[in-house]
Amino acid sequence: MFASISNPIQVNTTTSGTQWNPSVLALANNNFLVAWVDISTGKRKAQLLDQGGTKLGSEFVLGDQAAGGVYLEQLQNGNIAVFGDDGSAISGDILNTAGSPLAVSLTLFAG
């Protein structure tokens, strides 16, 4: 069960430029992952937080694909699928619950 958080939480380290399209995923271990697109760098970024909103580690870049929409899903085995759609391809990564990549970047559609 997640605690009610009444104050906003600043999850991104970079605040200049446009930080866009946030996505939040509640994880089975009661932590959560917040991902977004940093338009200034053209990268998808993420931050893990515990159930009270405390940052777990540092903000990290999700793969090396171009920025686009960010989609998060926890898999049955607990790993996290993170995909982005930049308008020309859907690509992503599989992470463990600590945010570390488990596989090379995947491209599901390039068109």
mmCIF file with all atom_site columns, C-alpha atoms in Angstrom:
data_model
loop_
_atom_site.group_PDB
_atom_site.id
_atom_site.type_symbol
_atom_site.label_atom_id
_atom_site.label_alt_id
_atom_site.label_comp_id
_atom_site.label_asym_id
_atom_site.label_entity_id
_atom_site.label_seq_id
_atom_site.pdbx_PDB_ins_code
_atom_site.Cartn_x
_atom_site.Cartn_y
_atom_site.Cartn_z
_atom_site.occupancy
_atom_site.B_iso_or_equiv
_atom_site.pdbx_formal_charge
_atom_site.auth_seq_id
_atom_site.auth_comp_id
_atom_site.auth_asym_id
_atom_site.auth_atom_id
_atom_site.pdbx_PDB_model_num
ATOM 1   C CA . MET A 1 1   ? 0.000  0.000   0.000   1.00 0.00 ? 1   MET A CA 1
ATOM 2   C CA . PHE A 1 2   ? 1.359  3.397   -0.953  1.00 0.00 ? 2   PHE A CA 1
ATOM 3   C CA . ALA A 1 3   ? 1.351  6.224   1.557   1.00 0.00 ? 3   ALA A CA 1
ATOM 4   C CA . SER A 1 4   ? -0.527 9.373   0.692   1.00 0.00 ? 4   SER A CA 1
ATOM 5   C CA . ILE A 1 5   ? 1.937  12.079  -0.330  1.00 0.00 ? 5   ILE A CA 1
ATOM 6   C CA . SER A 1 6   ? 0.533  15.574  0.040   1.00 0.00 ? 6   SER A CA 1
ATOM 7   C CA . ASN A 1 7   ? 3.507  17.643  -1.123  1.00 0.00 ? 7   ASN A CA 1
ATOM 8   C CA . PRO A 1 8   ? 4.889  17.623  -4.674  1.00 0.00 ? 8   PRO A CA 1
ATOM 9   C CA . ILE A 1 9   ? 8.078  15.610  -5.177  1.00 0.00 ? 9   ILE A CA 1
ATOM 10  C CA . GLN A 1 10  ? 10.831 16.973  -7.430  1.00 0.00 ? 10  GLN A CA 1
ATOM 11  C CA . VAL A 1 11  ? 12.049 13.825  -9.209  1.00 0.00 ? 11  VAL A CA 1
ATOM 12  C CA . ASN A 1 12  ? 14.108 15.331  -12.032 1.00 0.00 ? 12  ASN A CA 1
ATOM 13  C CA . THR A 1 13  ? 17.575 16.790  -11.474 1.00 0.00 ? 13  THR A CA 1
ATOM 14  C CA . THR A 1 14  ? 17.528 18.838  -14.679 1.00 0.00 ? 14  THR A CA 1
ATOM 15  C CA . THR A 1 15  ? 14.840 21.491  -14.477 1.00 0.00 ? 15  THR A CA 1
ATOM 16  C CA . SER A 1 16  ? 15.885 23.822  -17.296 1.00 0.00 ? 16  SER A CA 1
ATOM 17  C CA . GLY A 1 17  ? 14.323 23.408  -20.704 1.00 0.00 ? 17  GLY A CA 1
ATOM 18  C CA . THR A 1 18  ? 11.314 21.243  -21.297 1.00 0.00 ? 18  THR A CA 1
ATOM 19  C CA . GLN A 1 19  ? 10.784 18.140  -19.163 1.00 0.00 ? 19  GLN A CA 1
ATOM 20  C CA . TRP A 1 20  ? 7.893  16.392  -20.856 1.00 0.00 ? 20  TRP A CA 1
ATOM 21  C CA . ASN A 1 21  ? 5.514  13.421  -20.871 1.00 0.00 ? 21  ASN A CA 1
ATOM 22  C CA . PRO A 1 22  ? 5.904  11.970  -17.352 1.00 0.00 ? 22  PRO A CA 1
ATOM 23  C CA . SER A 1 23  ? 4.849  8.408   -16.623 1.00 0.00 ? 23  SER A CA 1
ATOM 24  C CA . VAL A 1 24  ? 4.605  6.728   -13.194 1.00 0.00 ? 24  VAL A CA 1
ATOM 25  C CA . LEU A 1 25  ? 4.670  2.987   -12.467 1.00 0.00 ? 25  LEU A CA 1
ATOM 26  C CA . ALA A 1 26  ? 3.871  1.501   -9.049  1.00 0.00 ? 26  ALA A CA 1
ATOM 27  C CA . LEU A 1 27  ? 6.106  -1.538  -8.538  1.00 0.00 ? 27  LEU A CA 1
ATOM 28  C CA . ALA A 1 28  ? 5.257  -4.788  -6.757  1.00 0.00 ? 28  ALA A CA 1
ATOM 29  C CA . ASN A 1 29  ? 7.977  -4.050  -4.135  1.00 0.00 ? 29  ASN A CA 1
ATOM 30  C CA . ASN A 1 30  ? 6.095  -0.845  -3.120  1.00 0.00 ? 30  ASN A CA 1
ATOM 31  C CA . ASN A 1 31  ? 8.605  1.466   -4.807  1.00 0.00 ? 31  ASN A CA 1
ATOM 32  C CA . PHE A 1 32  ? 7.728  3.430   -7.907  1.00 0.00 ? 32  PHE A CA 1
ATOM 33  C CA . LEU A 1 33  ? 9.445  4.518   -11.079 1.00 0.00 ? 33  LEU A CA 1
ATOM 34  C CA . VAL A 1 34  ? 8.915  7.922   -12.664 1.00 0.00 ? 34  VAL A CA 1
ATOM 35  C CA . ALA A 1 35  ? 10.064 8.420   -16.267 1.00 0.00 ? 35  ALA A CA 1
ATOM 36  C CA . TRP A 1 36  ? 9.934  11.442  -18.556 1.00 0.00 ? 36  TRP A CA 1
ATOM 37  C CA . VAL A 1 37  ? 11.481 12.974  -21.652 1.00 0.00 ? 37  VAL A CA 1
ATOM 38  C CA . ASP A 1 38  ? 14.162 15.650  -21.312 1.00 0.00 ? 38  ASP A CA 1
ATOM 39  C CA . ILE A 1 39  ? 13.730 17.638  -24.522 1.00 0.00 ? 39  ILE A CA 1
ATOM 40  C CA . SER A 1 40  ? 17.006 19.544  -23.963 1.00 0.00 ? 40  SER A CA 1
ATOM 41  C CA . THR A 1 41  ? 19.038 16.301  -24.205 1.00 0.00 ? 41  THR A CA 1
ATOM 42  C CA . GLY A 1 42  ? 16.650 14.306  -26.393 1.00 0.00 ? 42  GLY A CA 1
ATOM 43  C CA . LYS A 1 43  ? 16.741 11.422  -23.899 1.00 0.00 ? 43  LYS A CA 1
ATOM 44  C CA . ARG A 1 44  ? 14.262 9.482   -21.788 1.00 0.00 ? 44  ARG A CA 1
ATOM 45  C CA . LYS A 1 45  ? 15.150 9.734   -18.086 1.00 0.00 ? 45  LYS A CA 1
ATOM 46  C CA . ALA A 1 46  ? 13.895 8.054   -14.913 1.00 0.00 ? 46  ALA A CA 1
ATOM 47  C CA . GLN A 1 47  ? 14.082 8.098   -11.132 1.00 0.00 ? 47  GLN A CA 1
ATOM 48  C CA . LEU A 1 48  ? 13.211 5.335   -8.650  1.00 0.00 ? 48  LEU A CA 1
ATOM 49  C CA . LEU A 1 49  ? 11.489 6.367   -5.414  1.00 0.00 ? 49  LEU A CA 1
ATOM 50  C CA . ASP A 1 50  ? 10.381 4.482   -2.322  1.00 0.00 ? 50  ASP A CA 1
ATOM 51  C CA . GLN A 1 51  ? 6.758  4.403   -1.197  1.00 0.00 ? 51  GLN A CA 1
ATOM 52  C CA . GLY A 1 52  ? 7.249  7.602   0.828   1.00 0.00 ? 52  GLY A CA 1
ATOM 53  C CA . GLY A 1 53  ? 8.688  9.539   -2.122  1.00 0.00 ? 53  GLY A CA 1
ATOM 54  C CA . THR A 1 54  ? 12.395 9.371   -1.154  1.00 0.00 ? 54  THR A CA 1
ATOM 55  C CA . LYS A 1 55  ? 14.740 9.038   -4.133  1.00 0.00 ? 55  LYS A CA 1
ATOM 56  C CA . LEU A 1 56  ? 16.510 5.700   -4.488  1.00 0.00 ? 56  LEU A CA 1
ATOM 57  C CA . GLY A 1 57  ? 19.803 6.414   -6.212  1.00 0.00 ? 57  GLY A CA 1
ATOM 58  C CA . SER A 1 58  ? 20.223 9.051   -8.887  1.00 0.00 ? 58  SER A CA 1
ATOM 59  C CA . GLU A 1 59  ? 18.270 10.047  -11.966 1.00 0.00 ? 59  GLU A CA 1
ATOM 60  C CA . PHE A 1 60  ? 19.324 7.864   -14.918 1.00 0.00 ? 60  PHE A CA 1
ATOM 61  C CA . VAL A 1 61  ? 19.022 7.799   -18.707 1.00 0.00 ? 61  VAL A CA 1
ATOM 62  C CA . LEU A 1 62  ? 16.861 5.069   -20.216 1.00 0.00 ? 62  LEU A CA 1
ATOM 63  C CA . GLY A 1 63  ? 18.846 3.535   -23.064 1.00 0.00 ? 63  GLY A CA 1
ATOM 64  C CA . ASP A 1 64  ? 20.246 5.466   -25.970 1.00 0.00 ? 64  ASP A CA 1
ATOM 65  C CA . GLN A 1 65  ? 17.133 5.824   -28.092 1.00 0.00 ? 65  GLN A CA 1
ATOM 66  C CA . ALA A 1 66  ? 15.803 9.209   -29.133 1.00 0.00 ? 66  ALA A CA 1
ATOM 67  C CA . ALA A 1 67  ? 13.197 10.841  -26.948 1.00 0.00 ? 67  ALA A CA 1
ATOM 68  C CA . GLY A 1 68  ? 9.505  10.306  -27.479 1.00 0.00 ? 68  GLY A CA 1
ATOM 69  C CA . GLY A 1 69  ? 6.609  9.081   -25.403 1.00 0.00 ? 69  GLY A CA 1
ATOM 70  C CA . VAL A 1 70  ? 7.541  6.969   -22.363 1.00 0.00 ? 70  VAL A CA 1
ATOM 71  C CA . TYR A 1 71  ? 5.630  3.778   -21.534 1.00 0.00 ? 71  TYR A CA 1
ATOM 72  C CA . LEU A 1 72  ? 6.285  1.678   -18.417 1.00 0.00 ? 72  LEU A CA 1
ATOM 73  C CA . GLU A 1 73  ? 5.082  -1.810  -17.517 1.00 0.00 ? 73  GLU A CA 1
ATOM 74  C CA . GLN A 1 74  ? 6.145  -4.251  -14.804 1.00 0.00 ? 74  GLN A CA 1
ATOM 75  C CA . LEU A 1 75  ? 6.536  -7.773  -16.157 1.00 0.00 ? 75  LEU A CA 1
ATOM 76  C CA . GLN A 1 76  ? 5.363  -10.932 -14.360 1.00 0.00 ? 76  GLN A CA 1
ATOM 77  C CA . ASN A 1 77  ? 8.934  -11.707 -13.261 1.00 0.00 ? 77  ASN A CA 1
ATOM 78  C CA . GLY A 1 78  ? 9.272  -8.246  -11.638 1.00 0.00 ? 78  GLY A CA 1
ATOM 79  C CA . ASN A 1 79  ? 11.459 -6.676  -14.310 1.00 0.00 ? 79  ASN A CA 1
ATOM 80  C CA . ILE A 1 80  ? 10.374 -3.405  -15.912 1.00 0.00 ? 80  ILE A CA 1
ATOM 81  C CA . ALA A 1 81  ? 9.768  -2.817  -19.612 1.00 0.00 ? 81  ALA A CA 1
ATOM 82  C CA . VAL A 1 82  ? 10.453 0.796   -20.627 1.00 0.00 ? 82  VAL A CA 1
ATOM 83  C CA . PHE A 1 83  ? 9.560  1.801   -24.171 1.00 0.00 ? 83  PHE A CA 1
ATOM 84  C CA . GLY A 1 84  ? 9.504  5.018   -26.112 1.00 0.00 ? 84  GLY A CA 1
ATOM 85  C CA . ASP A 1 85  ? 7.918  6.086   -29.362 1.00 0.00 ? 85  ASP A CA 1
ATOM 86  C CA . ASP A 1 86  ? 9.765  8.820   -31.222 1.00 0.00 ? 86  ASP A CA 1
ATOM 87  C CA . GLY A 1 87  ? 7.404  8.790   -34.208 1.00 0.00 ? 87  GLY A CA 1
ATOM 88  C CA . SER A 1 88  ? 9.613  6.598   -36.369 1.00 0.00 ? 88  SER A CA 1
ATOM 89  C CA . ALA A 1 89  ? 10.365 3.650   -34.071 1.00 0.00 ? 89  ALA A CA 1
ATOM 90  C CA . ILE A 1 90  ? 9.179  2.011   -30.864 1.00 0.00 ? 90  ILE A CA 1
ATOM 91  C CA . SER A 1 91  ? 12.226 1.042   -28.847 1.00 0.00 ? 91  SER A CA 1
ATOM 92  C CA . GLY A 1 92  ? 13.060 0.304   -25.262 1.00 0.00 ? 92  GLY A CA 1
ATOM 93  C CA . ASP A 1 93  ? 14.878 -1.521  -22.528 1.00 0.00 ? 93  ASP A CA 1
ATOM 94  C CA . ILE A 1 94  ? 14.243 -4.141  -19.856 1.00 0.00 ? 94  ILE A CA 1
ATOM 95  C CA . LEU A 1 95  ? 15.338 -3.083  -16.341 1.00 0.00 ? 95  LEU A CA 1
ATOM 96  C CA . ASN A 1 96  ? 15.471 -4.873  -13.015 1.00 0.00 ? 96  ASN A CA 1
ATOM 97  C CA . THR A 1 97  ? 13.606 -3.349  -10.057 1.00 0.00 ? 97  THR A CA 1
ATOM 98  C CA . ALA A 1 98  ? 16.743 -1.363  -9.128  1.00 0.00 ? 98  ALA A CA 1
ATOM 99  C CA . GLY A 1 99  ? 16.687 0.350   -12.538 1.00 0.00 ? 99  GLY A CA 1
ATOM 100 C CA . SER A 1 100 ? 19.684 -1.488  -14.002 1.00 0.00 ? 100 SER A CA 1
ATOM 101 C CA . PRO A 1 101 ? 19.422 -2.595  -17.654 1.00 0.00 ? 101 PRO A CA 1
ATOM 102 C CA . LEU A 1 102 ? 19.137 -6.350  -18.200 1.00 0.00 ? 102 LEU A CA 1
ATOM 103 C CA . ALA A 1 103 ? 19.201 -6.493  -21.973 1.00 0.00 ? 103 ALA A CA 1
ATOM 104 C CA . VAL A 1 104 ? 20.429 -4.509  -24.907 1.00 0.00 ? 104 VAL A CA 1
ATOM 105 C CA . SER A 1 105 ? 18.073 -1.890  -26.240 1.00 0.00 ? 105 SER A CA 1
ATOM 106 C CA . LEU A 1 106 ? 15.212 -3.369  -28.232 1.00 0.00 ? 106 LEU A CA 1
ATOM 107 C CA . THR A 1 107 ? 13.496 -2.025  -31.324 1.00 0.00 ? 107 THR A CA 1
ATOM 108 C CA . LEU A 1 108 ? 9.949  -3.326  -31.750 1.00 0.00 ? 108 LEU A CA 1
ATOM 109 C CA . PHE A 1 109 ? 8.996  -1.301  -34.781 1.00 0.00 ? 109 PHE A CA 1
ATOM 110 C CA . ALA A 1 110 ? 10.933 0.820   -37.177 1.00 0.00 ? 110 ALA A CA 1
ATOM 111 C CA . GLY A 1 111 ? 8.917  2.248   -39.910 1.00 0.00 ? 111 GLY A CA 1
#
